[in-house]
PDB file of C-alpha atoms in Angstrom:
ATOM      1  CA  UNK A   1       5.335   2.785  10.265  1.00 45.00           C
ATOM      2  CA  UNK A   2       3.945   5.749   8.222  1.00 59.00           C
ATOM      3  CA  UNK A   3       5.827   7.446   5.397  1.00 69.00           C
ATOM      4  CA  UNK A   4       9.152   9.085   6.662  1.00 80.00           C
ATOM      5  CA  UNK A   5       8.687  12.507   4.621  1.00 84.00           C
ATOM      6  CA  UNK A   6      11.832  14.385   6.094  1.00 86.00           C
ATOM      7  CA  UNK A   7      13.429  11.405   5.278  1.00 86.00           C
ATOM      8  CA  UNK A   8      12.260  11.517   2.021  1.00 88.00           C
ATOM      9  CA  UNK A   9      12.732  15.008   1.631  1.00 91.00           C
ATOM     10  CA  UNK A  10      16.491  15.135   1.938  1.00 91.00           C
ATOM     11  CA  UNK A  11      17.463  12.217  -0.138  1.00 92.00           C
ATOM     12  CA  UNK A  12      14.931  13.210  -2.832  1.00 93.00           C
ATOM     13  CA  UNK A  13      16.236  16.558  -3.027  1.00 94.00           C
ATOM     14  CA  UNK A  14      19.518  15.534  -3.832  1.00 94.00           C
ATOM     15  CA  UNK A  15      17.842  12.802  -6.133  1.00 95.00           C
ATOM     16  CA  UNK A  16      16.673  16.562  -8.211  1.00 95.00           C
ATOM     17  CA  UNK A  17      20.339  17.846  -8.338  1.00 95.00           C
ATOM     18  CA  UNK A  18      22.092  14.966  -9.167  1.00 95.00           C
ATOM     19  CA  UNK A  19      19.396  13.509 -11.650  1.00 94.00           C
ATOM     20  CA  UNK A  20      18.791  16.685 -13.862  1.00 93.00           C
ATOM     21  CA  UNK A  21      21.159  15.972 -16.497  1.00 93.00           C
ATOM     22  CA  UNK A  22      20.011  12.670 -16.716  1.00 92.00           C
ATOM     23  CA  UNK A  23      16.823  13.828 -16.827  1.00 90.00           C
ATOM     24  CA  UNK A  24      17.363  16.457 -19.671  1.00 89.00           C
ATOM     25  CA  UNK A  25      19.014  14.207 -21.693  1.00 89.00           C
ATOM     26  CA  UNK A  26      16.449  11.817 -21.559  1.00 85.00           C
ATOM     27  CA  UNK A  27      18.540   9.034 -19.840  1.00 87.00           C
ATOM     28  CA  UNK A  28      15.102   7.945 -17.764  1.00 83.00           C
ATOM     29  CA  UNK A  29      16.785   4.166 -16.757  1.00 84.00           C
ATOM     30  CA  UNK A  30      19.765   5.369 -14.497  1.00 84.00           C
ATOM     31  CA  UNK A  31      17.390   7.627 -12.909  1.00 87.00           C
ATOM     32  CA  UNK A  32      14.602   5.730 -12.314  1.00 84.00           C
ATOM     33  CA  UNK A  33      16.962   2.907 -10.682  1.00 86.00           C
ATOM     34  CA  UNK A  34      18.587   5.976  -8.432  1.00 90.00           C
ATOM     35  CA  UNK A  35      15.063   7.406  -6.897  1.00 90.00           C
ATOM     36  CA  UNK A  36      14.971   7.515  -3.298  1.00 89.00           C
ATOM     37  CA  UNK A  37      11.943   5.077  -3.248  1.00 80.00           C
ATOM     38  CA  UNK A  38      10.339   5.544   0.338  1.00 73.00           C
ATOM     39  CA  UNK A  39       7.931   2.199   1.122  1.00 72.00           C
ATOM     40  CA  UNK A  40       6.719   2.138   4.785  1.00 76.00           C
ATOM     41  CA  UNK A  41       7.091  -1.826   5.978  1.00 81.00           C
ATOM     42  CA  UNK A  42       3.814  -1.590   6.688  1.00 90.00           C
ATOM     43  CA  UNK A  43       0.672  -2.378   4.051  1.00 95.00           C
ATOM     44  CA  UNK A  44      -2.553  -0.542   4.702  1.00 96.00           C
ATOM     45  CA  UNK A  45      -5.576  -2.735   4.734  1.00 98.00           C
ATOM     46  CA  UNK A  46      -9.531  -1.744   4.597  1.00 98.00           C
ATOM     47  CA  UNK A  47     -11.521  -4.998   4.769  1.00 98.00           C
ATOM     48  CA  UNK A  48     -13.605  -5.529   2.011  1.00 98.00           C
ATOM     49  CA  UNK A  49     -17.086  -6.531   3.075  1.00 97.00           C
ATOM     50  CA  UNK A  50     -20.706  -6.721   1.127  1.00 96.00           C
ATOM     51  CA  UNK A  51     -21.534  -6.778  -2.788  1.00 97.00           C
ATOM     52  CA  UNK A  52     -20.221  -5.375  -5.587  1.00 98.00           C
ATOM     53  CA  UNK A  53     -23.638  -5.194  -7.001  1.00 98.00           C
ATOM     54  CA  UNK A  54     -24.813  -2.994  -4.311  1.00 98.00           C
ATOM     55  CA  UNK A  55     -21.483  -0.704  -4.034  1.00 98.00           C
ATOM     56  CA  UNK A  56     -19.863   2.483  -5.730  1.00 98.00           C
ATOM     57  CA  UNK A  57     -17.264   1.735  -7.622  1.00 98.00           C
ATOM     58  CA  UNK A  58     -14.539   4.426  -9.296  1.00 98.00           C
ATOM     59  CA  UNK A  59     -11.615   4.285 -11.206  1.00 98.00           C
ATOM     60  CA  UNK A  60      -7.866   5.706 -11.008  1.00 98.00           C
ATOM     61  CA  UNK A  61      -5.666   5.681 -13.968  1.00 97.00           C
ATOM     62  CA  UNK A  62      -1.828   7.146 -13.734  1.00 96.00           C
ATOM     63  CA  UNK A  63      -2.178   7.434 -17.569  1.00 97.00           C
ATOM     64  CA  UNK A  64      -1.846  10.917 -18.043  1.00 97.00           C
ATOM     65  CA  UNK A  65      -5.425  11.434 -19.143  1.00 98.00           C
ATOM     66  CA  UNK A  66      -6.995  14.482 -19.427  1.00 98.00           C
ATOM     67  CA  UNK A  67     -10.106  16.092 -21.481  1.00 98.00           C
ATOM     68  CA  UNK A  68      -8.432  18.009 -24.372  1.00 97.00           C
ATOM     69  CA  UNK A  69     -11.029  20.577 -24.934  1.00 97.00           C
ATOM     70  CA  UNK A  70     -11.659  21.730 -21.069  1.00 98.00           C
ATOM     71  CA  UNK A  71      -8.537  20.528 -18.858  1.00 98.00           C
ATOM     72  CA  UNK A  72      -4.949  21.623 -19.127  1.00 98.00           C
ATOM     73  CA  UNK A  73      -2.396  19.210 -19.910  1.00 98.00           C
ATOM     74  CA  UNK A  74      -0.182  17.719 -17.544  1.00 98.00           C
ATOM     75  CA  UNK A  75       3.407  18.828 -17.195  1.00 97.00           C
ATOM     76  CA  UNK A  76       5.411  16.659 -18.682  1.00 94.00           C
ATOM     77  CA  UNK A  77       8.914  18.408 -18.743  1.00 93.00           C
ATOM     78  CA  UNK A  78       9.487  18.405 -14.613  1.00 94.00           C
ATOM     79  CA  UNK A  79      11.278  16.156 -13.162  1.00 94.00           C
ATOM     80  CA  UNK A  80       9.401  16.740 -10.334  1.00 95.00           C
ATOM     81  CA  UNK A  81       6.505  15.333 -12.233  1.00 95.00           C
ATOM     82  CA  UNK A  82       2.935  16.554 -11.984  1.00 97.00           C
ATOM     83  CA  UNK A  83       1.252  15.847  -8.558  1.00 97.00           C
ATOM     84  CA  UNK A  84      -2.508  17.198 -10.148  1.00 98.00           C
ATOM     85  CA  UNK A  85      -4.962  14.852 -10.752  1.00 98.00           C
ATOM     86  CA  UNK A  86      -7.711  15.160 -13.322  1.00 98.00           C
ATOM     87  CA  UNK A  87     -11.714  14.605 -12.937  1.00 98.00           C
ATOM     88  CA  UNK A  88     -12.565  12.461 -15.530  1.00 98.00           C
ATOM     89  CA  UNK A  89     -16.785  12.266 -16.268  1.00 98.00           C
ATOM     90  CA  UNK A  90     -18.422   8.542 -16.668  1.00 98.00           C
ATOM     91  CA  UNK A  91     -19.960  10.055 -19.931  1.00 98.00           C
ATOM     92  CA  UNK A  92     -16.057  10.424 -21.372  1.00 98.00           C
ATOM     93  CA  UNK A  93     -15.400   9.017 -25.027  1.00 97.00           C
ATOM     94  CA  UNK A  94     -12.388   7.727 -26.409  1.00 96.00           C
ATOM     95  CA  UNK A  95     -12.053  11.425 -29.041  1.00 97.00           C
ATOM     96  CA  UNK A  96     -12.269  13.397 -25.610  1.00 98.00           C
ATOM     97  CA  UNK A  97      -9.131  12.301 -24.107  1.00 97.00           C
ATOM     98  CA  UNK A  98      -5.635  13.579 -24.746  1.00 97.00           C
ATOM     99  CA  UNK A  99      -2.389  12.146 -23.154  1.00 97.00           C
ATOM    100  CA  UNK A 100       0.202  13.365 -21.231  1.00 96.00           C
ATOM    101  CA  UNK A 101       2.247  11.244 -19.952  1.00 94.00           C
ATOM    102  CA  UNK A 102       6.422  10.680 -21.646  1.00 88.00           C
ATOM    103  CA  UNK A 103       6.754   7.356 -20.011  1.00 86.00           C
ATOM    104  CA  UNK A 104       5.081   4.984 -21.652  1.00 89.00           C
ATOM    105  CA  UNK A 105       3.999   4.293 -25.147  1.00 91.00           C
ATOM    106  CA  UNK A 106       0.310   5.787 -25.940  1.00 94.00           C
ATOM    107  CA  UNK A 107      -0.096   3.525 -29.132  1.00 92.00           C
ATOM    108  CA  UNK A 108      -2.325   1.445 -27.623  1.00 94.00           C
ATOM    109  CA  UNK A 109      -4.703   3.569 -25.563  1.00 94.00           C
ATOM    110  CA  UNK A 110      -4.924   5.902 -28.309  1.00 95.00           C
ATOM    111  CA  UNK A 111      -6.986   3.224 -30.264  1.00 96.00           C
ATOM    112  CA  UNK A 112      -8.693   1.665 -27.018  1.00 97.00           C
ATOM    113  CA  UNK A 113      -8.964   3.836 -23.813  1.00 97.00           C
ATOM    114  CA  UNK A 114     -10.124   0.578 -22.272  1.00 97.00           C
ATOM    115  CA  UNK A 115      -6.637  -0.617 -22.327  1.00 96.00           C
ATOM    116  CA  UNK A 116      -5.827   1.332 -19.857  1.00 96.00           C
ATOM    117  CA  UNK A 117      -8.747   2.899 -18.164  1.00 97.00           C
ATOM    118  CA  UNK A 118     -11.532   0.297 -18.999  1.00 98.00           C
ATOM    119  CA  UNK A 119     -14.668   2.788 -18.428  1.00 98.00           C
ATOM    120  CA  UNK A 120     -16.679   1.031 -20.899  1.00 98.00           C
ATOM    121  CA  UNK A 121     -16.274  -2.455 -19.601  1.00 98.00           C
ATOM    122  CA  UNK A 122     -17.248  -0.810 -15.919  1.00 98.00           C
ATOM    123  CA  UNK A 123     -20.796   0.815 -17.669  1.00 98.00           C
ATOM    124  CA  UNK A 124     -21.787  -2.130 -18.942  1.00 98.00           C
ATOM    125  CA  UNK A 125     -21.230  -3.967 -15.692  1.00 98.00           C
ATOM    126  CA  UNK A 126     -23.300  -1.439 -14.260  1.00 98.00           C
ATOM    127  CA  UNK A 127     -26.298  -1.609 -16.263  1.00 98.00           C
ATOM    128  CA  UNK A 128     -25.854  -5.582 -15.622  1.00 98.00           C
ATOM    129  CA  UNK A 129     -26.365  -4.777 -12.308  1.00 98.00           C
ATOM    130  CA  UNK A 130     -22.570  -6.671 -11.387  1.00 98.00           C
ATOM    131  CA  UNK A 131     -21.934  -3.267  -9.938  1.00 98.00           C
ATOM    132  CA  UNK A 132     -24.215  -1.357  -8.178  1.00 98.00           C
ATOM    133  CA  UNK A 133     -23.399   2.217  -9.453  1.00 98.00           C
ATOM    134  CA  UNK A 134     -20.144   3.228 -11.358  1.00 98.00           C
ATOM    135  CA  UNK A 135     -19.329   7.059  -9.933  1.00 98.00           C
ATOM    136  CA  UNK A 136     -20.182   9.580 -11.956  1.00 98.00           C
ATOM    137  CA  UNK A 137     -16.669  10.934 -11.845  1.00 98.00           C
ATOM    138  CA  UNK A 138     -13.237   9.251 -12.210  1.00 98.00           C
ATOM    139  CA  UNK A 139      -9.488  10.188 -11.452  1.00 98.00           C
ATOM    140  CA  UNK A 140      -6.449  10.328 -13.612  1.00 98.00           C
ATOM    141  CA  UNK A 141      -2.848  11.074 -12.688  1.00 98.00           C
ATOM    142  CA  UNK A 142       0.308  11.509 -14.594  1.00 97.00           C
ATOM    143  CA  UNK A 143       4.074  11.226 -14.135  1.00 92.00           C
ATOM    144  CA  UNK A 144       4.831  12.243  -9.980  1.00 94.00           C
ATOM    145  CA  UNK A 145       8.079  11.991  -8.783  1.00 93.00           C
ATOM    146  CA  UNK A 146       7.735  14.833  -5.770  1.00 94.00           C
ATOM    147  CA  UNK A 147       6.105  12.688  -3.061  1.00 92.00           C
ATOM    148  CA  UNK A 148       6.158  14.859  -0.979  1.00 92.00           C
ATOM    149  CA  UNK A 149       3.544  17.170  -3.310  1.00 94.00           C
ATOM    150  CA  UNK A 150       1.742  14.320  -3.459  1.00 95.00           C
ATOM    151  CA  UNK A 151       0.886  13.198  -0.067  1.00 93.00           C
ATOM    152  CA  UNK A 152       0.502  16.817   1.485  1.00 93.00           C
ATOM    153  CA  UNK A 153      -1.219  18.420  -0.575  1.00 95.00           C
ATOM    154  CA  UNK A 154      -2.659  15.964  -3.331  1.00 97.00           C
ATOM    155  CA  UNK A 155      -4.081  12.933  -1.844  1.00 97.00           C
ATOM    156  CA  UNK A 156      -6.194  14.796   1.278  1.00 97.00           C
ATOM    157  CA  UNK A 157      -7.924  16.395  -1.530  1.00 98.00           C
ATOM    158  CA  UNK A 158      -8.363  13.076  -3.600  1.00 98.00           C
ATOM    159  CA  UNK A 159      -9.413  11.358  -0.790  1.00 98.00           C
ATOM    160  CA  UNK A 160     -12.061  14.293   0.105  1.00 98.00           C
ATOM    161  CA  UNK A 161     -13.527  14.004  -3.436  1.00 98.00           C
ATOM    162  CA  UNK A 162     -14.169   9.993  -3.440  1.00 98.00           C
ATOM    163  CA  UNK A 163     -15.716   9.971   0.106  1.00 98.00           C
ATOM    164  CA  UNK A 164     -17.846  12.823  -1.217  1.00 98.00           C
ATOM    165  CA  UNK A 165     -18.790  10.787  -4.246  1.00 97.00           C
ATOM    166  CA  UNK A 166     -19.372   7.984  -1.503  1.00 98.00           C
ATOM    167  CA  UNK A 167     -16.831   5.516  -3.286  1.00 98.00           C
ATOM    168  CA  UNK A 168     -17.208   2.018  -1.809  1.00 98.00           C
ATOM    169  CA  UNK A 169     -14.072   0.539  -4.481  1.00 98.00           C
ATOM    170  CA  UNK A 170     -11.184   2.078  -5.748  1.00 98.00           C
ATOM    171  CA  UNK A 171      -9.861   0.414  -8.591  1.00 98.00           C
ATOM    172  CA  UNK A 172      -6.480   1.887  -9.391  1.00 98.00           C
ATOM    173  CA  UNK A 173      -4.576   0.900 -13.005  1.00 96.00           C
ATOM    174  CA  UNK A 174      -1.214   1.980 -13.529  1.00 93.00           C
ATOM    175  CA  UNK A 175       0.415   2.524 -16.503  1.00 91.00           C
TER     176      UNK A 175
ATOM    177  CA  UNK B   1       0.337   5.375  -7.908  1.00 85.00           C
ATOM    178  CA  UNK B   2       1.463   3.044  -5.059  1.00 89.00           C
ATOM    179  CA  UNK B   3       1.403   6.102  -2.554  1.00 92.00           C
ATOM    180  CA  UNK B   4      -2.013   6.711  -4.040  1.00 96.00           C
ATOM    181  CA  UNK B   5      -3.330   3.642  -3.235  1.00 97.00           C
ATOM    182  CA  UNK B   6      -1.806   3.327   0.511  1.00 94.00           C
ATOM    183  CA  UNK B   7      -3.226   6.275   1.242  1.00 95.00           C
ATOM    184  CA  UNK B   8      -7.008   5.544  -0.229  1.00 98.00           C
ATOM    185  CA  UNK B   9      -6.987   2.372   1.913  1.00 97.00           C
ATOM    186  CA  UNK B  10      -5.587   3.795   4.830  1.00 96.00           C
ATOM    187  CA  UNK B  11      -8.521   6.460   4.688  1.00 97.00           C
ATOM    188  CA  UNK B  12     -10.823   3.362   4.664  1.00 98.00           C
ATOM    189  CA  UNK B  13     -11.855   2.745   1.101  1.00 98.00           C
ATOM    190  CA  UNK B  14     -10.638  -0.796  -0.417  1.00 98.00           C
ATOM    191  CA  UNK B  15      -8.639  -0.975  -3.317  1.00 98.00           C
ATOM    192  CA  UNK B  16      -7.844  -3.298  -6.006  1.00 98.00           C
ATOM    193  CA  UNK B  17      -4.969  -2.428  -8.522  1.00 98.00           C
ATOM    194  CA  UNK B  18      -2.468  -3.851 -11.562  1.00 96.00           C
ATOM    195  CA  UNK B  19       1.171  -4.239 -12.389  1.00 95.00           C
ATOM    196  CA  UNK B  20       3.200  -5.866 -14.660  1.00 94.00           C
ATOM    197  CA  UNK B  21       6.257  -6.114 -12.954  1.00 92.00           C
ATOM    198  CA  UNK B  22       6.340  -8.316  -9.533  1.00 93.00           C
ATOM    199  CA  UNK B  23      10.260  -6.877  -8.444  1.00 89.00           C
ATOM    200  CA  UNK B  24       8.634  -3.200  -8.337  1.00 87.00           C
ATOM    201  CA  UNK B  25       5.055  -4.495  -7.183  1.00 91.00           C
ATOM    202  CA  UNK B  26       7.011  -6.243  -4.257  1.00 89.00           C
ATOM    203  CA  UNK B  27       8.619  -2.803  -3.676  1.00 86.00           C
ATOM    204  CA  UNK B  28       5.460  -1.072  -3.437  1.00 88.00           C
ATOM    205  CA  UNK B  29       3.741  -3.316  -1.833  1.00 92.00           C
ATOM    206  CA  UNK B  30      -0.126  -2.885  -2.569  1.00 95.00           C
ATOM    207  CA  UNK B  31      -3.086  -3.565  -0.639  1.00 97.00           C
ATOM    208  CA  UNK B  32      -4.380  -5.944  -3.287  1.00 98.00           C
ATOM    209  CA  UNK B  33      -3.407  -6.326  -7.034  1.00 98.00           C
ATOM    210  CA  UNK B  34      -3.790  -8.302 -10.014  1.00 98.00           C
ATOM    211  CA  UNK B  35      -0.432  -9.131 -12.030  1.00 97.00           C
ATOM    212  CA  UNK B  36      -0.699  -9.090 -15.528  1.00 97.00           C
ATOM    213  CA  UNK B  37       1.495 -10.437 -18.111  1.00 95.00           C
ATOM    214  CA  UNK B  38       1.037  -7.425 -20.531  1.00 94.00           C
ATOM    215  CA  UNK B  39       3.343  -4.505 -21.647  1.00 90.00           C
ATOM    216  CA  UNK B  40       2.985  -1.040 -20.198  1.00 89.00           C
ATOM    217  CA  UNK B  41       0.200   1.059 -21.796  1.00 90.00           C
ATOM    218  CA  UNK B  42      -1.814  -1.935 -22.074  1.00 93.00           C
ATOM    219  CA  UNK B  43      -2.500  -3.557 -18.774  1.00 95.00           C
ATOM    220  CA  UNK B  44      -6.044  -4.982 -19.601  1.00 96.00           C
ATOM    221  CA  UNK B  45      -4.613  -6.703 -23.003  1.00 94.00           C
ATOM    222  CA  UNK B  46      -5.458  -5.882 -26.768  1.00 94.00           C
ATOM    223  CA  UNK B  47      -7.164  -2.742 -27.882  1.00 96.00           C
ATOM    224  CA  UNK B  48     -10.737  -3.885 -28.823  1.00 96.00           C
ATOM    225  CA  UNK B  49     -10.553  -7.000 -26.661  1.00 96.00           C
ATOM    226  CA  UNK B  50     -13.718  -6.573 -24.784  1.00 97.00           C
ATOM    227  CA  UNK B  51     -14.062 -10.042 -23.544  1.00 96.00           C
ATOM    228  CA  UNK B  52     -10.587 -10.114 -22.007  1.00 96.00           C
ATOM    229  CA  UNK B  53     -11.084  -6.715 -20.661  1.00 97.00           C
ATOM    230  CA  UNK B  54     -14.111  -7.611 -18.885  1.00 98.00           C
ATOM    231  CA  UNK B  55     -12.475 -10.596 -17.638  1.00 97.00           C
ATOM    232  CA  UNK B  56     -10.181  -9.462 -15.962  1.00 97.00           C
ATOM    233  CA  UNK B  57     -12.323  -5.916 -14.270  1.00 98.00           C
ATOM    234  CA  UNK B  58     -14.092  -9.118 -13.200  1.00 98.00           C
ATOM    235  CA  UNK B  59     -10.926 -10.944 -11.804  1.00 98.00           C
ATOM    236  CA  UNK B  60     -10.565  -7.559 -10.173  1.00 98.00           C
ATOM    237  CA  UNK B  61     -14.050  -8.005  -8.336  1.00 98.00           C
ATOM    238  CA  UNK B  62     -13.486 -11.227  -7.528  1.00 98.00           C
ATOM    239  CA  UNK B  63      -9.830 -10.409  -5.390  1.00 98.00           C
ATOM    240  CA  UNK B  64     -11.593  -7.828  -4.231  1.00 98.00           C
ATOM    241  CA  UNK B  65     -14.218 -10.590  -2.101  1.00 98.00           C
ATOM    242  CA  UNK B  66     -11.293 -13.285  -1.874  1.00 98.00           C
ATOM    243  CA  UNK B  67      -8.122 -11.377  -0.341  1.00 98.00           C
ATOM    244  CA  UNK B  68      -7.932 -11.162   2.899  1.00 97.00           C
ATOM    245  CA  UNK B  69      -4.889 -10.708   3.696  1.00 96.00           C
ATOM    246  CA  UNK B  70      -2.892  -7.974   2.961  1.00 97.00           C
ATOM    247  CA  UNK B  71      -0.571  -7.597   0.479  1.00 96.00           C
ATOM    248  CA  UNK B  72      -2.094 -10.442  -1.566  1.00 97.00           C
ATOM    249  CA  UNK B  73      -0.920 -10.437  -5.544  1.00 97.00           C
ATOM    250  CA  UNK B  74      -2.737 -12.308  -7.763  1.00 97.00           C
ATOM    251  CA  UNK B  75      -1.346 -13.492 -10.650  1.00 97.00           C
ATOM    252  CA  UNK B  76      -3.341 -13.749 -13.879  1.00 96.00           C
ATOM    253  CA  UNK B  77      -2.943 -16.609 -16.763  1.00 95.00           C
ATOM    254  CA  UNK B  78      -3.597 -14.250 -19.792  1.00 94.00           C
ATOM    255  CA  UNK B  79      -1.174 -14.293 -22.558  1.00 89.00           C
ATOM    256  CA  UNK B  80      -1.395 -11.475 -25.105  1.00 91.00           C
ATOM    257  CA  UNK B  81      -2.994 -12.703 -28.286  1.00 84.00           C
ATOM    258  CA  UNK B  82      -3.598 -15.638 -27.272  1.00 87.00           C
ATOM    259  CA  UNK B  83      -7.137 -17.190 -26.273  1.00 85.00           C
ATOM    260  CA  UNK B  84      -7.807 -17.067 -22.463  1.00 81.00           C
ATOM    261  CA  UNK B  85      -6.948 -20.368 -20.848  1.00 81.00           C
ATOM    262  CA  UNK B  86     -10.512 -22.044 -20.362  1.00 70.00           C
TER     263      UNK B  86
END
């Protein structure tokens, strides 16, 4: 069965109202265990066939990456989240990338990107010909809690953007 | 992210993604996915751990041409700072 979103809707709505002050104050655990988590029973499933070595391959990080000189910051102060995404080149360096993201602790990535988006490791798997081509362009998310932003308005354009790239392999890494 | 990936797959591109937590990845219920043993904000292990990150993009590739059915976790032996199991 396909995600309910009136279902969702409702009970997430009245997640908002009763979460705020939790939310304000910081109290992220009582929250996070009260979200109206909507999981169809079903699980998608696109067979994987061929090579790696002759395929596209990009990458999707919910890190809260963005390019600090030319892309705006996610918000980070919603409680709704932020349903953008950010395009993310292959050419990106470690000094190019800010973080916004309150959920998690940055430490790491901060002195390794590859911790949690491993771009590098994915080039030089290219140009050992493991993977056929890594896309030119790559996706990063931050913090979402509206899922209903997400799936209406977000994804179809996500999705538009990888088969337009001609992505063969999604590899997704959450945070 | 699990939303994300449903909805990738569903529009007919495989996927292949990480947690660290099985209770939530069980909730979620991903295509495919590796579990890791590692902390949040570090789900390929140690900053400036090349070898282990390429190990497991590779374990990644390798679930990729292996699962087949779906819903398949993977669990993966690494242990942070310490060496990979051989």
């Amino acid at each position: 069965m396909p995600l309910n979103l009136e279902r969702f809707r409702a009970a997430y709505d009245k997640w908002v109202e009763e979460s705020l002050p939790d939310y304000q104050a910081g109290r992220m655990e009582h929250i996070i265990k009260t979200y109206p988590f909507v999981v169809p029973d079903d699980i998608p499933w696109t067979a994987y066939s061929g090579d790696p070595a002759n395929q596209t391959f990009a990458l999707l990080s919910s890190g809260g990456l963005y390019l600090k000189e030319s892309q705006p910051a996610f918000d980070t102060a919603s409680i709704h989240g932020d349903i953008s995404f950010r395009e993310i080149p292959k050419t990106v360096q470690q000094q190019d990338l800010g973080i916004a993201h309150k959920h998690y602790d940055h430490g790491l990535a901060e002195q390794d990107i590859n911790t949690i988006f491993p771009i590098h490791r994915f080039i030089e798997l290219e140009q050992e010909t493991v993977i056929g081509t890594l896309a030119e362009t790559h996706y990063s998310f931050s913090y979402v809690n509206n899922a209903v932003g997400l799936v209406e308005k977000t994804l179809p354009e996500l999705i538009s953007r990888l088969k337009a790239q001609a992505i063969d392999v999604l590899f997704l890494v959450p945070v | 992210m699990g939303l994300i990936q449903r909805a990738v797959e569903e529009a007919g591109i495989p996927t292949i993604s990480m947690g660290n937590a099985i209770d939530r990845m069980s909730l979620i219920k991903p295509p495919r996915a590796l579990l890791v043993k590692f902390a949040r904000g570090c789900m390929f292990g140690e900053p400036g751990n090349k070898e282990r990150q390429r190990r497991i993009v590779m374990d990644g590739l390798e679930a990729l041409q292996t699962m087949t059915e779906p819903g398949t976790i993977k669990e993966l032996p690494y242990k942070w700072k310490r060496p990979d199991p051989s």
